[in-house]
Amino acid sequence: MSENRRECLQDEALVLHVKNWQTADKYAVCFTKNNGKLRFIAYGARYVKNVQGRLLQPFACLNIEVQQGQKIDKLRSCELVRMPQGMDVRQMAYGAVMAELVAVLTEDREPQPELYDLLVASLATLVKRNPRLVTLSFAIKLLGLAGFAPNFDHCTCCGEAVTGTAQGWFSPAQGGYVCDKCRTIAEEPLQSCSSGALALWQWLATLDYDNPAPFAVRGGELMEVEHMLYTFIFFQTDKQLNSLNFLNQLGL
Ligand SMILES: [Zn+2]
């Protein structure tokens, strides 16, 4: 296929990740409104006067035009929709977790417009509310949209319905809840899933950023949810997230 017959697409995109490429170029990963995740090279983007290079920065929202290439796509043009919001280091560190989760849990060119809307809304909320809770809520909703939601309705061993009143357990390998009775027959180490942690998970899964339902978040339960969530994601993707290491380094 000749170059000009290859598909060219235009879309609104949120920049997830940018890195330098060869001597003068940049490599970018974006999530688009209508075409899912796109990865491309912006040739010449590292030259000082290059406009694309200046616009291509994490969390910027751009209108992009991307030309499909034989090995990798290339950016033909881009224009600014809106600059990234001003964020402090903590907000940026959590934003990086969101961006990396989208990058690892989605496939190239698989349209997921609901996920695009969720990402835009979550990044906007990050600077207005507790970024740790917003990121957890985003991650839990993302798992649902990506088809990886863990099962908290029934015990993954015996199938009994989860009442949410007793101490329970979580198995990243089984992909969900294990009741106290099945704890002894589980073949791998389980994590604590207290009734409070379960309630917190469910609250985060349906959290309305603009009108959050009242909920008392307790530190221990928050840590249980984070532990379940991030080990489950590690189990699903087999990848250590760089952004989580960065959060740990910041002591967050
Ligand atoms: Zn059971």
PDB file of C-alpha atoms and ligand atoms in Angstrom:
ATOM      1  CA  MET A   1       0.000   0.000   0.000  1.00  0.00           C
ATOM      2  CA  SER A   2       1.402   3.403  -0.863  1.00  0.00           C
ATOM      3  CA  GLU A   3       1.819   5.972   1.878  1.00  0.00           C
ATOM      4  CA  ASN A   4      -1.033   8.220   0.753  1.00  0.00           C
ATOM      5  CA  ARG A   5      -3.499   5.329   0.607  1.00  0.00           C
ATOM      6  CA  ARG A   6      -2.877   4.405   4.200  1.00  0.00           C
ATOM      7  CA  GLU A   7      -5.569   5.407   6.602  1.00  0.00           C
ATOM      8  CA  CYS A   8      -5.376   8.838   8.124  1.00  0.00           C
ATOM      9  CA  LEU A   9      -7.537   9.645  11.117  1.00  0.00           C
ATOM     10  CA  GLN A  10      -8.502  12.739  13.025  1.00  0.00           C
ATOM     11  CA  ASP A  11      -9.645  12.674  16.590  1.00  0.00           C
ATOM     12  CA  GLU A  12      -9.657  14.442  19.920  1.00  0.00           C
ATOM     13  CA  ALA A  13      -6.952  12.938  22.127  1.00  0.00           C
ATOM     14  CA  LEU A  14      -5.629  13.087  25.654  1.00  0.00           C
ATOM     15  CA  VAL A  15      -1.872  12.649  25.834  1.00  0.00           C
ATOM     16  CA  LEU A  16      -0.942   9.847  28.246  1.00  0.00           C
ATOM     17  CA  HIS A  17       2.781   9.531  27.789  1.00  0.00           C
ATOM     18  CA  VAL A  18       5.559  11.193  25.794  1.00  0.00           C
ATOM     19  CA  LYS A  19       9.209  10.241  25.450  1.00  0.00           C
ATOM     20  CA  ASN A  20      12.114  11.294  23.284  1.00  0.00           C
ATOM     21  CA  TRP A  21      12.718   9.219  20.194  1.00  0.00           C
ATOM     22  CA  GLN A  22      15.942   9.068  18.261  1.00  0.00           C
ATOM     23  CA  THR A  23      17.618  12.458  17.882  1.00  0.00           C
ATOM     24  CA  ALA A  24      14.838  14.862  16.938  1.00  0.00           C
ATOM     25  CA  ASP A  25      11.546  13.063  17.432  1.00  0.00           C
ATOM     26  CA  LYS A  26       9.030  12.223  20.102  1.00  0.00           C
ATOM     27  CA  TYR A  27       7.036   9.062  20.717  1.00  0.00           C
ATOM     28  CA  ALA A  28       3.576   9.564  22.210  1.00  0.00           C
ATOM     29  CA  VAL A  29       0.762   7.423  23.569  1.00  0.00           C
ATOM     30  CA  CYS A  30      -2.687   9.025  23.504  1.00  0.00           C
ATOM     31  CA  PHE A  31      -6.196   7.947  24.317  1.00  0.00           C
ATOM     32  CA  THR A  32      -8.687   9.268  21.778  1.00  0.00           C
ATOM     33  CA  LYS A  33     -12.399   9.959  21.915  1.00  0.00           C
ATOM     34  CA  ASN A  34     -13.385   7.659  19.056  1.00  0.00           C
ATOM     35  CA  ASN A  35     -10.409   5.464  18.197  1.00  0.00           C
ATOM     36  CA  GLY A  36      -9.131   4.235  21.548  1.00  0.00           C
ATOM     37  CA  LYS A  37      -5.424   4.163  22.275  1.00  0.00           C
ATOM     38  CA  LEU A  38      -3.045   5.447  19.602  1.00  0.00           C
ATOM     39  CA  ARG A  39       0.736   5.392  19.575  1.00  0.00           C
ATOM     40  CA  PHE A  40       2.714   7.430  17.108  1.00  0.00           C
ATOM     41  CA  ILE A  41       5.943   9.246  16.330  1.00  0.00           C
ATOM     42  CA  ALA A  42       5.997  13.025  15.985  1.00  0.00           C
ATOM     43  CA  TYR A  43       8.930  13.612  13.662  1.00  0.00           C
ATOM     44  CA  GLY A  44      11.019  16.679  14.399  1.00  0.00           C
ATOM     45  CA  ALA A  45       9.060  17.359  17.589  1.00  0.00           C
ATOM     46  CA  ARG A  46      12.199  17.980  19.619  1.00  0.00           C
ATOM     47  CA  TYR A  47      13.248  20.978  17.556  1.00  0.00           C
ATOM     48  CA  VAL A  48      12.808  24.134  19.603  1.00  0.00           C
ATOM     49  CA  LYS A  49      10.454  25.820  17.149  1.00  0.00           C
ATOM     50  CA  ASN A  50       8.318  22.729  16.518  1.00  0.00           C
ATOM     51  CA  VAL A  51       4.705  23.420  17.546  1.00  0.00           C
ATOM     52  CA  GLN A  52       3.747  19.741  17.841  1.00  0.00           C
ATOM     53  CA  GLY A  53       6.618  19.228  20.227  1.00  0.00           C
ATOM     54  CA  ARG A  54       5.399  21.987  22.499  1.00  0.00           C
ATOM     55  CA  LEU A  55       1.809  20.739  22.506  1.00  0.00           C
ATOM     56  CA  LEU A  56       2.679  17.082  23.077  1.00  0.00           C
ATOM     57  CA  GLN A  57       2.821  16.944  26.838  1.00  0.00           C
ATOM     58  CA  PRO A  58       1.129  14.642  29.330  1.00  0.00           C
ATOM     59  CA  PHE A  59      -2.560  15.424  30.015  1.00  0.00           C
ATOM     60  CA  ALA A  60      -2.846  17.960  27.165  1.00  0.00           C
ATOM     61  CA  CYS A  61      -6.028  17.620  25.112  1.00  0.00           C
ATOM     62  CA  LEU A  62      -5.364  17.928  21.376  1.00  0.00           C
ATOM     63  CA  ASN A  63      -7.038  17.493  18.036  1.00  0.00           C
ATOM     64  CA  ILE A  64      -4.666  15.172  16.216  1.00  0.00           C
ATOM     65  CA  GLU A  65      -4.290  13.888  12.699  1.00  0.00           C
ATOM     66  CA  VAL A  66      -2.426  10.608  12.541  1.00  0.00           C
ATOM     67  CA  GLN A  67      -1.205   8.764   9.464  1.00  0.00           C
ATOM     68  CA  GLN A  68      -1.069   5.002   9.682  1.00  0.00           C
ATOM     69  CA  GLY A  69       2.394   3.680   8.922  1.00  0.00           C
ATOM     70  CA  GLN A  70       3.760   0.246   8.109  1.00  0.00           C
ATOM     71  CA  LYS A  71       5.411  -0.226  11.486  1.00  0.00           C
ATOM     72  CA  ILE A  72       4.305   2.766  13.488  1.00  0.00           C
ATOM     73  CA  ASP A  73       1.879   5.626  12.929  1.00  0.00           C
ATOM     74  CA  LYS A  74       3.050   9.195  12.562  1.00  0.00           C
ATOM     75  CA  LEU A  75       1.572  12.474  13.691  1.00  0.00           C
ATOM     76  CA  ARG A  76       0.709  14.707  10.748  1.00  0.00           C
ATOM     77  CA  SER A  77      -0.686  17.643  12.665  1.00  0.00           C
ATOM     78  CA  CYS A  78      -2.122  18.623  16.011  1.00  0.00           C
ATOM     79  CA  GLU A  79      -3.828  21.611  17.538  1.00  0.00           C
ATOM     80  CA  LEU A  80      -4.593  22.494  21.080  1.00  0.00           C
ATOM     81  CA  VAL A  81      -8.035  21.872  22.579  1.00  0.00           C
ATOM     82  CA  ARG A  82      -6.902  22.671  26.122  1.00  0.00           C
ATOM     83  CA  MET A  83      -3.658  22.750  28.043  1.00  0.00           C
ATOM     84  CA  PRO A  84      -3.192  20.418  31.008  1.00  0.00           C
ATOM     85  CA  GLN A  85      -4.499  21.892  34.261  1.00  0.00           C
ATOM     86  CA  GLY A  86      -1.986  23.181  36.752  1.00  0.00           C
ATOM     87  CA  MET A  87      -1.189  20.303  39.116  1.00  0.00           C
ATOM     88  CA  ASP A  88       1.049  19.910  42.127  1.00  0.00           C
ATOM     89  CA  VAL A  89       3.468  16.980  42.356  1.00  0.00           C
ATOM     90  CA  ARG A  90       0.985  14.832  44.241  1.00  0.00           C
ATOM     91  CA  GLN A  91      -1.822  15.394  41.732  1.00  0.00           C
ATOM     92  CA  MET A  92       0.584  14.794  38.870  1.00  0.00           C
ATOM     93  CA  ALA A  93       1.795  11.547  40.415  1.00  0.00           C
ATOM     94  CA  TYR A  94      -1.787  10.266  40.682  1.00  0.00           C
ATOM     95  CA  GLY A  95      -2.554  11.502  37.163  1.00  0.00           C
ATOM     96  CA  ALA A  96       0.410   9.459  35.949  1.00  0.00           C
ATOM     97  CA  VAL A  97      -1.124   6.354  37.571  1.00  0.00           C
ATOM     98  CA  MET A  98      -4.372   6.961  35.663  1.00  0.00           C
ATOM     99  CA  ALA A  99      -2.495   7.461  32.401  1.00  0.00           C
ATOM    100  CA  GLU A 100      -0.408   4.326  32.840  1.00  0.00           C
ATOM    101  CA  LEU A 101      -3.446   2.240  33.793  1.00  0.00           C
ATOM    102  CA  VAL A 102      -5.202   3.296  30.592  1.00  0.00           C
ATOM    103  CA  ALA A 103      -2.075   2.515  28.581  1.00  0.00           C
ATOM    104  CA  VAL A 104      -1.688  -1.009  30.010  1.00  0.00           C
ATOM    105  CA  LEU A 105      -5.368  -2.000  30.196  1.00  0.00           C
ATOM    106  CA  THR A 106      -6.460  -1.018  26.668  1.00  0.00           C
ATOM    107  CA  GLU A 107      -5.604  -2.260  23.180  1.00  0.00           C
ATOM    108  CA  ASP A 108      -4.546  -0.044  20.275  1.00  0.00           C
ATOM    109  CA  ARG A 109      -7.394   1.349  18.165  1.00  0.00           C
ATOM    110  CA  GLU A 110     -10.184  -0.188  20.202  1.00  0.00           C
ATOM    111  CA  PRO A 111     -12.801   2.558  20.497  1.00  0.00           C
ATOM    112  CA  GLN A 112     -14.014   3.111  24.077  1.00  0.00           C
ATOM    113  CA  PRO A 113     -15.684   6.533  24.156  1.00  0.00           C
ATOM    114  CA  GLU A 114     -17.048   5.954  27.709  1.00  0.00           C
ATOM    115  CA  LEU A 115     -13.498   5.438  28.903  1.00  0.00           C
ATOM    116  CA  TYR A 116     -12.411   8.648  27.209  1.00  0.00           C
ATOM    117  CA  ASP A 117     -15.166  10.560  29.005  1.00  0.00           C
ATOM    118  CA  LEU A 118     -14.275   8.889  32.303  1.00  0.00           C
ATOM    119  CA  LEU A 119     -10.609   9.808  31.891  1.00  0.00           C
ATOM    120  CA  VAL A 120     -11.405  13.451  31.094  1.00  0.00           C
ATOM    121  CA  ALA A 121     -13.781  13.724  34.070  1.00  0.00           C
ATOM    122  CA  SER A 122     -11.368  11.969  36.437  1.00  0.00           C
ATOM    123  CA  LEU A 123      -8.395  14.168  35.493  1.00  0.00           C
ATOM    124  CA  ALA A 124     -10.550  17.256  35.981  1.00  0.00           C
ATOM    125  CA  THR A 125     -11.651  15.998  39.415  1.00  0.00           C
ATOM    126  CA  LEU A 126      -8.090  15.169  40.463  1.00  0.00           C
ATOM    127  CA  VAL A 127      -7.324  18.818  41.160  1.00  0.00           C
ATOM    128  CA  LYS A 128     -10.586  19.450  43.023  1.00  0.00           C
ATOM    129  CA  ARG A 129     -10.892  16.463  45.343  1.00  0.00           C
ATOM    130  CA  ASN A 130      -8.709  13.927  47.149  1.00  0.00           C
ATOM    131  CA  PRO A 131      -6.497  12.629  44.310  1.00  0.00           C
ATOM    132  CA  ARG A 132      -5.908   9.289  46.014  1.00  0.00           C
ATOM    133  CA  LEU A 133      -9.642   8.532  46.143  1.00  0.00           C
ATOM    134  CA  VAL A 134     -10.293   9.871  42.636  1.00  0.00           C
ATOM    135  CA  THR A 135      -7.527   7.647  41.250  1.00  0.00           C
ATOM    136  CA  LEU A 136      -8.907   4.574  43.028  1.00  0.00           C
ATOM    137  CA  SER A 137     -12.403   5.323  41.791  1.00  0.00           C
ATOM    138  CA  PHE A 138     -11.078   5.800  38.260  1.00  0.00           C
ATOM    139  CA  ALA A 139      -9.088   2.543  38.406  1.00  0.00           C
ATOM    140  CA  ILE A 140     -12.082   0.516  39.643  1.00  0.00           C
ATOM    141  CA  LYS A 141     -14.367   2.007  36.964  1.00  0.00           C
ATOM    142  CA  LEU A 142     -11.659   1.411  34.332  1.00  0.00           C
ATOM    143  CA  LEU A 143     -11.461  -2.280  35.273  1.00  0.00           C
ATOM    144  CA  GLY A 144     -15.213  -2.505  34.722  1.00  0.00           C
ATOM    145  CA  LEU A 145     -15.064  -0.807  31.311  1.00  0.00           C
ATOM    146  CA  ALA A 146     -12.073  -2.924  30.257  1.00  0.00           C
ATOM    147  CA  GLY A 147     -13.935  -6.116  31.211  1.00  0.00           C
ATOM    148  CA  PHE A 148     -11.651  -7.016  34.116  1.00  0.00           C
ATOM    149  CA  ALA A 149     -13.865  -6.162  37.078  1.00  0.00           C
ATOM    150  CA  PRO A 150     -13.220  -8.504  40.001  1.00  0.00           C
ATOM    151  CA  ASN A 151     -16.200 -10.405  41.370  1.00  0.00           C
ATOM    152  CA  PHE A 152     -17.489  -9.103  44.693  1.00  0.00           C
ATOM    153  CA  ASP A 153     -21.021 -10.468  44.293  1.00  0.00           C
ATOM    154  CA  HIS A 154     -20.285 -14.114  44.991  1.00  0.00           C
ATOM    155  CA  CYS A 155     -17.531 -16.121  46.600  1.00  0.00           C
ATOM    156  CA  THR A 156     -15.252 -17.239  43.757  1.00  0.00           C
ATOM    157  CA  CYS A 157     -14.811 -20.650  45.453  1.00  0.00           C
ATOM    158  CA  CYS A 158     -18.277 -21.764  46.603  1.00  0.00           C
ATOM    159  CA  GLY A 159     -20.492 -19.275  44.761  1.00  0.00           C
ATOM    160  CA  GLU A 160     -22.321 -18.112  47.861  1.00  0.00           C
ATOM    161  CA  ALA A 161     -23.667 -14.559  47.642  1.00  0.00           C
ATOM    162  CA  VAL A 162     -21.546 -11.953  49.431  1.00  0.00           C
ATOM    163  CA  THR A 163     -23.485 -10.380  52.272  1.00  0.00           C
ATOM    164  CA  GLY A 164     -20.931  -7.677  53.017  1.00  0.00           C
ATOM    165  CA  THR A 165     -21.291  -8.079  56.774  1.00  0.00           C
ATOM    166  CA  ALA A 166     -18.611 -10.688  57.552  1.00  0.00           C
ATOM    167  CA  GLN A 167     -14.837 -10.646  57.260  1.00  0.00           C
ATOM    168  CA  GLY A 168     -13.948 -11.783  53.759  1.00  0.00           C
ATOM    169  CA  TRP A 169     -10.870 -12.341  51.642  1.00  0.00           C
ATOM    170  CA  PHE A 170      -9.654 -11.441  48.217  1.00  0.00           C
ATOM    171  CA  SER A 171      -7.856 -13.594  45.683  1.00  0.00           C
ATOM    172  CA  PRO A 172      -6.110 -11.745  42.831  1.00  0.00           C
ATOM    173  CA  ALA A 173      -5.698 -15.081  41.023  1.00  0.00           C
ATOM    174  CA  GLN A 174      -9.383 -16.084  41.330  1.00  0.00           C
ATOM    175  CA  GLY A 175     -10.342 -12.544  40.421  1.00  0.00           C
ATOM    176  CA  GLY A 176     -12.526 -11.768  43.385  1.00  0.00           C
ATOM    177  CA  TYR A 177     -13.983 -12.435  46.777  1.00  0.00           C
ATOM    178  CA  VAL A 178     -13.402 -15.549  48.861  1.00  0.00           C
ATOM    179  CA  CYS A 179     -15.685 -16.140  51.839  1.00  0.00           C
ATOM    180  CA  ASP A 180     -14.312 -16.958  55.281  1.00  0.00           C
ATOM    181  CA  LYS A 181     -15.442 -20.607  55.017  1.00  0.00           C
ATOM    182  CA  CYS A 182     -13.431 -21.107  51.802  1.00  0.00           C
ATOM    183  CA  ARG A 183     -10.361 -19.387  53.158  1.00  0.00           C
ATOM    184  CA  THR A 184      -8.719 -22.672  54.144  1.00  0.00           C
ATOM    185  CA  ILE A 185      -9.172 -24.344  50.735  1.00  0.00           C
ATOM    186  CA  ALA A 186      -7.807 -21.419  48.702  1.00  0.00           C
ATOM    187  CA  GLU A 187      -4.585 -22.411  46.997  1.00  0.00           C
ATOM    188  CA  GLU A 188      -2.813 -19.074  47.051  1.00  0.00           C
ATOM    189  CA  PRO A 189      -2.270 -16.375  49.674  1.00  0.00           C
ATOM    190  CA  LEU A 190      -5.356 -14.247  50.244  1.00  0.00           C
ATOM    191  CA  GLN A 191      -5.704 -10.621  51.187  1.00  0.00           C
ATOM    192  CA  SER A 192      -8.018  -9.246  53.790  1.00  0.00           C
ATOM    193  CA  CYS A 193     -11.282  -7.845  52.460  1.00  0.00           C
ATOM    194  CA  SER A 194     -13.137  -6.536  55.501  1.00  0.00           C
ATOM    195  CA  SER A 195     -16.767  -5.494  55.264  1.00  0.00           C
ATOM    196  CA  GLY A 196     -15.588  -1.865  55.449  1.00  0.00           C
ATOM    197  CA  ALA A 197     -13.136  -2.340  52.571  1.00  0.00           C
ATOM    198  CA  LEU A 198     -15.837  -3.998  50.505  1.00  0.00           C
ATOM    199  CA  ALA A 199     -18.210  -1.086  51.165  1.00  0.00           C
ATOM    200  CA  LEU A 200     -15.457   1.378  50.227  1.00  0.00           C
ATOM    201  CA  TRP A 201     -14.767  -0.503  46.979  1.00  0.00           C
ATOM    202  CA  GLN A 202     -18.469  -0.384  46.114  1.00  0.00           C
ATOM    203  CA  TRP A 203     -18.681   3.315  46.969  1.00  0.00           C
ATOM    204  CA  LEU A 204     -15.662   4.088  44.752  1.00  0.00           C
ATOM    205  CA  ALA A 205     -17.067   1.986  41.888  1.00  0.00           C
ATOM    206  CA  THR A 206     -20.127   4.209  41.643  1.00  0.00           C
ATOM    207  CA  LEU A 207     -18.677   7.469  42.933  1.00  0.00           C
ATOM    208  CA  ASP A 208     -20.314  10.520  41.354  1.00  0.00           C
ATOM    209  CA  TYR A 209     -17.497  13.092  41.288  1.00  0.00           C
ATOM    210  CA  ASP A 210     -19.853  16.063  41.336  1.00  0.00           C
ATOM    211  CA  ASN A 211     -22.223  14.777  43.994  1.00  0.00           C
ATOM    212  CA  PRO A 212     -20.390  12.204  46.104  1.00  0.00           C
ATOM    213  CA  ALA A 213     -22.621  10.163  48.397  1.00  0.00           C
ATOM    214  CA  PRO A 214     -21.600  10.709  52.030  1.00  0.00           C
ATOM    215  CA  PHE A 215     -19.097   8.098  53.165  1.00  0.00           C
ATOM    216  CA  ALA A 216     -16.563   7.952  55.998  1.00  0.00           C
ATOM    217  CA  VAL A 217     -13.284   6.737  54.496  1.00  0.00           C
ATOM    218  CA  ARG A 218     -11.057   4.998  57.055  1.00  0.00           C
ATOM    219  CA  GLY A 219      -7.306   4.670  56.540  1.00  0.00           C
ATOM    220  CA  GLY A 220      -7.048   0.915  57.130  1.00  0.00           C
ATOM    221  CA  GLU A 221      -9.873   0.148  54.705  1.00  0.00           C
ATOM    222  CA  LEU A 222      -8.377   2.504  52.133  1.00  0.00           C
ATOM    223  CA  MET A 223      -5.111   0.572  52.314  1.00  0.00           C
ATOM    224  CA  GLU A 224      -6.968  -2.732  51.962  1.00  0.00           C
ATOM    225  CA  VAL A 225      -8.684  -1.464  48.808  1.00  0.00           C
ATOM    226  CA  GLU A 226      -5.412  -0.175  47.349  1.00  0.00           C
ATOM    227  CA  HIS A 227      -3.690  -3.461  48.107  1.00  0.00           C
ATOM    228  CA  MET A 228      -6.464  -5.524  46.486  1.00  0.00           C
ATOM    229  CA  LEU A 229      -6.692  -3.245  43.477  1.00  0.00           C
ATOM    230  CA  TYR A 230      -3.024  -2.904  42.646  1.00  0.00           C
ATOM    231  CA  THR A 231      -2.138  -6.563  43.205  1.00  0.00           C
ATOM    232  CA  PHE A 232      -5.137  -7.539  41.061  1.00  0.00           C
ATOM    233  CA  ILE A 233      -3.970  -5.205  38.280  1.00  0.00           C
ATOM    234  CA  PHE A 234      -0.463  -6.617  38.564  1.00  0.00           C
ATOM    235  CA  PHE A 235      -1.911 -10.108  38.295  1.00  0.00           C
ATOM    236  CA  GLN A 236      -3.911  -9.157  35.187  1.00  0.00           C
ATOM    237  CA  THR A 237      -1.148  -7.286  33.365  1.00  0.00           C
ATOM    238  CA  ASP A 238       2.035  -8.867  34.738  1.00  0.00           C
ATOM    239  CA  LYS A 239       3.546  -5.374  34.737  1.00  0.00           C
ATOM    240  CA  GLN A 240       4.947  -3.305  37.564  1.00  0.00           C
ATOM    241  CA  LEU A 241       3.591   0.203  37.020  1.00  0.00           C
ATOM    242  CA  ASN A 242       6.346   2.834  36.965  1.00  0.00           C
ATOM    243  CA  SER A 243       3.880   5.423  38.177  1.00  0.00           C
ATOM    244  CA  LEU A 244       3.116   3.383  41.323  1.00  0.00           C
ATOM    245  CA  ASN A 245       6.820   3.120  42.095  1.00  0.00           C
ATOM    246  CA  PHE A 246       6.988   6.884  41.755  1.00  0.00           C
ATOM    247  CA  LEU A 247       4.059   7.313  44.178  1.00  0.00           C
ATOM    248  CA  ASN A 248       5.854   5.053  46.654  1.00  0.00           C
ATOM    249  CA  GLN A 249       9.032   7.081  46.287  1.00  0.00           C
ATOM    250  CA  LEU A 250       7.063  10.214  47.093  1.00  0.00           C
ATOM    251  CA  GLY A 251       5.736   8.402  50.146  1.00  0.00           C
ATOM    252  CA  LEU A 252       2.106   8.795  49.036  1.00  0.00           C
TER     253      LEU A 252
HETATM  254 ZN    ZN B   1     -16.945 -19.507  49.670  1.00  0.00          ZN
END
